[in-house]
Structure formats: structure tokens, C-alpha cells
Amino acid sequence: PAAAAPRTAPRAAQRAAAFARTGAVRLQGERGSPTYERARAAAKNMRFLLVLAAARAAKAPPNKPIAVCVTGLARAFHAVDRVHRNIWAHMVWPIVSEADVFFVLDDATAGRAGVRAGSKSDTTIVEETRQLWRPVYDVALRSRGIEESLSMCHGAVVARERFLRRNYTWVLRLRPDATYKTHLPPYDEWPLATNVAWAPAIGNGEGACSRGVVRDAETKGVCVDDGWALMSRRAADAYFFGSEWPARHSQTTDCHQTHCAECRLGCALFRAGVRAGSINIDLHLERPESVGGSYAPTAKRDAVDVAADTAIKAALNGAGAADLAARFASSHLESHALVFLVGEVCRGAYVQVPFTKSSEAGAAPAIHGFAAPLWTKDSGCSGPPS
């Protein structure tokens, strides 16, 4: 029997399968004999391993493909409940089963020059956001700017990926002080993730940082609106304050300008070879009604806000993601869905691919309007737009 011990692995596997089916292993041999004691020990070990595997499976987090980063000054997010509820309803509820949420928020009430919110963070609303959004990472930050909050959220995403031993497919970046009249479609309607960062608007940095005519996209990174972004995981490494970001006010030939975050962001994407895609999204930045004033307590609600009321109530009462996802699917929301098709990358003017010889690549030397096409042989499109 001792010599046969090394060949008992298949037999042990059969016992494991039998235990899994019946919950017991028939012990062979006489009580007290070596064969009986070995079988008894194997049964105990197998029971322990199966219980351990079941416990680990129960605790294992679901395989979610999207990381949602909410970063920046909290402002209205923690001051009036309609804001965080609107953002959750339009940007998280449609993908509630597929998304992990990360909070990196600064509760300072100061905004840009001349804008200061008199309404400070409400502790009740702060707690409600945690109950509704259920972040896997939540940190209060005293930020020195957009770069620090982006960098910290990126670090949290990377740490989570190491823990899960897998990477996210998409990263969605949200401002905490914007409300929406456009909602995300369900995840099964999304295109494949490519090396693109989607943003509401793109320009060349003349005048307002995030507006203007797209020009010289083959040699300089265009300015990218930082109010909202959806990007592939690879693109997120550059977007979230990667090493490609130019220093503020630096002199460089591959950026339109480096005085504002929007243009520095666009330059970083350009340097990393990430295409910037423009997408139509209806968002509104929430600002105090007056300098030193408070946020408007109410605002016009759309169909998503109304449909989300029962889901929000259920979520605050502890409903699971599957139930909330079913509620979204049964809402029959017919309008205002965000549409981002792969074809738009090929048709739109807001696609940039770094290249050196524009004539060989097939791109026009100058782009004079938002409707003008920009196509290159490296863009991944089937050919120049018709």
C-alpha cells in the first residue's frame, strides 16, 4: 500500500468529485488500518478545501469591466442631493452591474476666481452618496489641482487591478459638479475598447481652452474638454496625469499651449498616441446662483431622473446591483441615450493620430471646421470618409 501511494492522485480526484456531489466519501478498509486512516484524512482535507473554495468564490468580487473615477472639487456633489443623484442615474445606473466606482474628492468650496459656493458639504448628503454609489475606493483630498486628483484615482485603479489580478477594459472619468440630460447606453451596446479617449468637445486652444477650430492635429495635440471622458484602459494611463503631461507654462513644439489643463491633457494624449474622439453629450456644470451664493435646490428633471427615483430609493435601502440593473432595463428610456459608435471615429473631425507625413497619411493639411473629416492610414478606419 505504501508503494501505491504516489499513484493515488486520480483516485483522490474521484473522491473530491464524489464529495462535491454527495457531501461524503465512503471510507474503505477496516477502522484503524492505514488505508482507512489515509482515506479519513483525505476526506477531511477535501472537505476543508471545498469549504474554503466556496468561501473564496462567495467573497470574490465580480468581474467588472469599467472603472468610474469621480475626481475633483466636490462642490455641488456634496451640497445638494439632486446633483449626485442625477449623475448616478445617467452615468452609473445603466452600467451598475459592470462598474466599480472610485471617489477622489476635495470638499473645499472654493472654485475658480469669482466663484465661491456658500453651501458647504452636507454630511447627510455625503453619507447618501456613499450608500448610493458604493465606491470601492473613497478618499477625501486636499487637492492642488486636477492633476493630483487624476493621478490619485489612477493609482487607486491600478492598486485595485493588482488586487483583482486583472485589468479594467474602460475608464469613465466624471466631474462631481456636472449634471446630465444624456445617459449611457447599457454595456452590451458599447463598441470594443480601442485606443481612444472620448470627450465632449475638442479644439486647438485659441480663446477658451477647450474650444476652437481643429488645426495642425497631425503635429500638435488638440485641447480636450476635461468635463467628462470615456476611454480605453490603455488611454487612461496617459489621461490620468501620466508622464506625457507637459509642465504648466512650459515651452514645447508639440502642444498648442500649456497654460490650461485642457490643452495639456490633449497634448499628453497626443504624445501617447491616443486618439481623441468628440462625442455629443448634454452636460451642465453646476455653479452657485451668485458669487458667494448657494446652489439651486431644484432643477428641471428629465425622463431618466424621474425613472431613477424608485431605483435610488431601492439602492438606499440596500438593493443589489442586479435588481438596479433590471430596473434600468425596464424603464424603456427611448431618448437622450449617448451614442458613440466606432463609425463616428472614422467620420468625425475629432480624431487625432500622430504622424509625420500628412500627405502620405491621407489627411488634409488643415481642418477648418468641426464637420470636416480627419482620416489617416493609421486611424483604424476602412478608408477616407465619403
mmCIF file of C-alpha atoms in Angstrom, residues 147-318:
data_model
loop_
_atom_site.group_PDB
_atom_site.id
_atom_site.type_symbol
_atom_site.label_atom_id
_atom_site.label_comp_id
_atom_site.label_asym_id
_atom_site.label_seq_id
_atom_site.Cartn_x
_atom_site.Cartn_y
_atom_site.Cartn_z
ATOM 1 C CA GLU A 147 -3.521 66.682 -11.936
ATOM 2 C CA GLU A 148 -3.283 65.476 -8.350
ATOM 3 C CA SER A 149 -6.834 64.134 -8.212
ATOM 4 C CA LEU A 150 -6.436 62.366 -11.557
ATOM 5 C CA SER A 151 -3.130 60.835 -10.506
ATOM 6 C CA MET A 152 -4.548 59.580 -7.206
ATOM 7 C CA CYS A 153 -7.565 57.964 -8.853
ATOM 8 C CA HIS A 154 -5.322 56.310 -11.418
ATOM 9 C CA GLY A 155 -3.223 54.914 -8.587
ATOM 10 C CA ALA A 156 -6.351 53.555 -6.902
ATOM 11 C CA VAL A 157 -7.453 51.871 -10.136
ATOM 12 C CA VAL A 158 -4.020 50.283 -10.601
ATOM 13 C CA ALA A 159 -3.999 49.047 -6.990
ATOM 14 C CA ARG A 160 -7.458 47.541 -7.447
ATOM 15 C CA GLU A 161 -6.340 45.811 -10.615
ATOM 16 C CA ARG A 162 -3.393 44.262 -8.810
ATOM 17 C CA PHE A 163 -5.714 43.003 -6.093
ATOM 18 C CA LEU A 164 -8.141 41.557 -8.650
ATOM 19 C CA ARG A 165 -5.279 40.223 -10.839
ATOM 20 C CA ARG A 166 -6.934 41.647 -13.935
ATOM 21 C CA ASN A 167 -7.300 44.988 -15.701
ATOM 22 C CA TYR A 168 -10.382 47.031 -16.392
ATOM 23 C CA THR A 169 -11.414 47.472 -20.029
ATOM 24 C CA TRP A 170 -12.803 51.013 -19.779
ATOM 25 C CA VAL A 171 -12.316 54.019 -17.505
ATOM 26 C CA LEU A 172 -15.044 56.643 -17.148
ATOM 27 C CA ARG A 173 -13.994 59.978 -15.653
ATOM 28 C CA LEU A 174 -16.735 62.167 -14.149
ATOM 29 C CA ARG A 175 -16.724 65.619 -12.609
ATOM 30 C CA PRO A 176 -18.656 65.830 -9.349
ATOM 31 C CA ASP A 177 -20.236 69.177 -10.268
ATOM 32 C CA ALA A 178 -21.868 68.361 -13.621
ATOM 33 C CA THR A 179 -25.419 67.216 -14.302
ATOM 34 C CA TYR A 180 -26.644 65.445 -17.437
ATOM 35 C CA LYS A 181 -29.511 65.128 -19.867
ATOM 36 C CA THR A 182 -27.748 62.321 -21.697
ATOM 37 C CA HIS A 183 -27.387 58.826 -20.282
ATOM 38 C CA LEU A 184 -25.053 55.976 -21.067
ATOM 39 C CA PRO A 185 -26.450 53.034 -23.007
ATOM 40 C CA PRO A 186 -26.298 49.547 -21.461
ATOM 41 C CA TYR A 187 -22.857 47.993 -21.601
ATOM 42 C CA ASP A 188 -23.820 45.363 -24.163
ATOM 43 C CA GLU A 189 -24.379 48.201 -26.657
ATOM 44 C CA TRP A 190 -20.870 49.611 -26.257
ATOM 45 C CA PRO A 191 -18.263 49.228 -29.004
ATOM 46 C CA LEU A 192 -14.992 47.428 -28.486
ATOM 47 C CA ALA A 193 -12.484 49.432 -26.474
ATOM 48 C CA THR A 194 -9.844 50.939 -28.721
ATOM 49 C CA ASN A 195 -7.066 53.422 -28.090
ATOM 50 C CA VAL A 196 -9.458 56.394 -27.984
ATOM 51 C CA ALA A 197 -10.440 58.911 -25.306
ATOM 52 C CA TRP A 198 -13.938 60.320 -25.845
ATOM 53 C CA ALA A 199 -14.636 63.885 -24.674
ATOM 54 C CA PRO A 200 -17.494 66.396 -25.095
ATOM 55 C CA ALA A 201 -15.540 68.900 -27.202
ATOM 56 C CA ILE A 202 -12.111 69.382 -28.695
ATOM 57 C CA GLY A 203 -10.379 72.452 -30.056
ATOM 58 C CA ASN A 204 -6.982 73.967 -30.729
ATOM 59 C CA GLY A 205 -6.702 76.124 -27.633
ATOM 60 C CA GLU A 206 -7.431 79.516 -29.165
ATOM 61 C CA GLY A 207 -9.722 81.574 -26.985
ATOM 62 C CA ALA A 208 -11.334 79.293 -24.441
ATOM 63 C CA CYS A 209 -9.073 76.346 -23.715
ATOM 64 C CA SER A 210 -11.431 73.627 -24.837
ATOM 65 C CA ARG A 211 -12.983 75.280 -27.899
ATOM 66 C CA GLY A 212 -11.762 76.325 -31.302
ATOM 67 C CA VAL A 213 -11.056 75.031 -34.789
ATOM 68 C CA VAL A 214 -9.105 71.803 -35.087
ATOM 69 C CA ARG A 215 -5.880 72.553 -36.918
ATOM 70 C CA ASP A 216 -2.417 71.021 -37.017
ATOM 71 C CA ALA A 217 -3.754 67.865 -35.445
ATOM 72 C CA GLU A 218 -1.022 65.915 -37.206
ATOM 73 C CA THR A 219 1.736 67.806 -35.382
ATOM 74 C CA LYS A 220 0.170 69.075 -32.148
ATOM 75 C CA GLY A 221 -2.206 67.694 -29.598
ATOM 76 C CA VAL A 222 -5.594 69.366 -29.660
ATOM 77 C CA CYS A 223 -7.182 70.634 -26.445
ATOM 78 C CA VAL A 224 -9.611 68.216 -24.844
ATOM 79 C CA ASP A 225 -12.553 69.232 -22.662
ATOM 80 C CA ASP A 226 -11.955 67.704 -19.237
ATOM 81 C CA GLY A 227 -15.583 67.851 -18.086
ATOM 82 C CA TRP A 228 -16.268 64.213 -18.975
ATOM 83 C CA ALA A 229 -14.333 61.396 -20.574
ATOM 84 C CA LEU A 230 -14.711 57.764 -21.503
ATOM 85 C CA MET A 231 -11.587 55.937 -22.594
ATOM 86 C CA SER A 232 -9.975 52.574 -23.014
ATOM 87 C CA ARG A 233 -7.806 51.349 -20.155
ATOM 88 C CA ARG A 234 -4.664 51.976 -22.214
ATOM 89 C CA ALA A 235 -5.694 55.563 -22.935
ATOM 90 C CA ALA A 236 -6.302 56.129 -19.211
ATOM 91 C CA ASP A 237 -2.592 55.744 -18.461
ATOM 92 C CA ALA A 238 -1.966 58.964 -20.406
ATOM 93 C CA TYR A 239 -5.178 60.795 -19.474
ATOM 94 C CA PHE A 240 -4.792 60.390 -15.714
ATOM 95 C CA PHE A 241 -1.727 62.598 -15.431
ATOM 96 C CA GLY A 242 0.760 60.245 -16.995
ATOM 97 C CA SER A 243 4.365 61.116 -17.743
ATOM 98 C CA GLU A 244 3.316 62.596 -21.097
ATOM 99 C CA TRP A 245 1.685 65.634 -19.464
ATOM 100 C CA PRO A 246 3.721 68.787 -20.192
ATOM 101 C CA ALA A 247 4.644 71.068 -17.328
ATOM 102 C CA ARG A 248 2.430 74.101 -16.856
ATOM 103 C CA HIS A 249 3.609 77.137 -18.878
ATOM 104 C CA SER A 250 6.382 75.080 -20.477
ATOM 105 C CA GLN A 251 7.685 75.802 -23.968
ATOM 106 C CA THR A 252 7.068 72.902 -26.313
ATOM 107 C CA THR A 253 6.536 72.434 -30.021
ATOM 108 C CA ASP A 254 4.040 69.554 -29.839
ATOM 109 C CA CYS A 255 1.363 71.333 -27.795
ATOM 110 C CA HIS A 256 -0.876 74.230 -28.814
ATOM 111 C CA GLN A 257 -0.314 75.758 -25.387
ATOM 112 C CA THR A 258 0.369 74.619 -21.841
ATOM 113 C CA HIS A 259 -1.382 77.284 -19.775
ATOM 114 C CA CYS A 260 -4.596 75.365 -19.115
ATOM 115 C CA ALA A 261 -5.373 71.783 -18.167
ATOM 116 C CA GLU A 262 -7.471 71.090 -21.278
ATOM 117 C CA CYS A 263 -4.587 71.727 -23.674
ATOM 118 C CA ARG A 264 -2.044 69.951 -21.518
ATOM 119 C CA LEU A 265 -4.397 66.956 -21.392
ATOM 120 C CA GLY A 266 -4.765 66.941 -25.175
ATOM 121 C CA CYS A 267 -1.020 67.188 -25.601
ATOM 122 C CA ALA A 268 -0.496 64.229 -23.269
ATOM 123 C CA LEU A 269 -2.922 62.094 -25.271
ATOM 124 C CA PHE A 270 -1.198 63.126 -28.497
ATOM 125 C CA ARG A 271 2.236 62.226 -27.151
ATOM 126 C CA ALA A 272 0.963 58.834 -26.005
ATOM 127 C CA GLY A 273 -0.565 58.088 -29.404
ATOM 128 C CA VAL A 274 -4.108 58.182 -28.035
ATOM 129 C CA ARG A 275 -6.796 59.378 -30.407
ATOM 130 C CA ALA A 276 -9.215 61.983 -29.079
ATOM 131 C CA GLY A 277 -12.811 61.482 -30.150
ATOM 132 C CA SER A 278 -15.569 64.056 -29.746
ATOM 133 C CA ILE A 279 -18.988 62.935 -28.621
ATOM 134 C CA ASN A 280 -22.293 64.751 -28.222
ATOM 135 C CA ILE A 281 -23.198 64.820 -24.546
ATOM 136 C CA ASP A 282 -25.554 67.242 -22.837
ATOM 137 C CA LEU A 283 -23.980 68.252 -19.533
ATOM 138 C CA HIS A 284 -24.324 71.301 -17.334
ATOM 139 C CA LEU A 285 -21.744 72.483 -14.795
ATOM 140 C CA GLU A 286 -23.487 73.332 -11.533
ATOM 141 C CA ARG A 287 -22.479 76.752 -10.232
ATOM 142 C CA PRO A 288 -23.799 78.894 -7.380
ATOM 143 C CA GLU A 289 -26.630 81.186 -8.336
ATOM 144 C CA SER A 290 -24.451 84.140 -7.395
ATOM 145 C CA VAL A 291 -20.965 84.850 -6.115
ATOM 146 C CA GLY A 292 -20.991 83.735 -2.519
ATOM 147 C CA GLY A 293 -24.439 82.237 -3.049
ATOM 148 C CA SER A 294 -25.797 78.723 -2.904
ATOM 149 C CA TYR A 295 -26.677 76.096 -5.477
ATOM 150 C CA ALA A 296 -30.184 75.954 -6.902
ATOM 151 C CA PRO A 297 -32.079 73.376 -4.803
ATOM 152 C CA THR A 298 -34.199 72.256 -7.760
ATOM 153 C CA ALA A 299 -33.735 71.953 -11.500
ATOM 154 C CA LYS A 300 -35.659 70.687 -14.485
ATOM 155 C CA ARG A 301 -35.686 66.915 -14.478
ATOM 156 C CA ASP A 302 -35.656 64.628 -17.498
ATOM 157 C CA ALA A 303 -37.115 61.161 -18.023
ATOM 158 C CA VAL A 304 -34.057 59.458 -16.562
ATOM 159 C CA ASP A 305 -34.273 61.466 -13.334
ATOM 160 C CA VAL A 306 -37.929 60.504 -12.956
ATOM 161 C CA ALA A 307 -37.369 56.839 -13.802
ATOM 162 C CA ALA A 308 -34.432 56.644 -11.380
ATOM 163 C CA ASP A 309 -36.423 57.785 -8.351
ATOM 164 C CA THR A 310 -37.580 54.289 -7.425
ATOM 165 C CA ALA A 311 -34.171 52.803 -8.214
ATOM 166 C CA ILE A 312 -32.434 55.361 -5.991
ATOM 167 C CA LYS A 313 -34.860 54.608 -3.172
ATOM 168 C CA ALA A 314 -34.223 50.893 -3.621
ATOM 169 C CA ALA A 315 -30.448 51.424 -3.705
ATOM 170 C CA LEU A 316 -30.524 53.466 -0.498
ATOM 171 C CA ASN A 317 -32.493 50.615 1.075
ATOM 172 C CA GLY A 318 -29.773 48.139 0.099
#
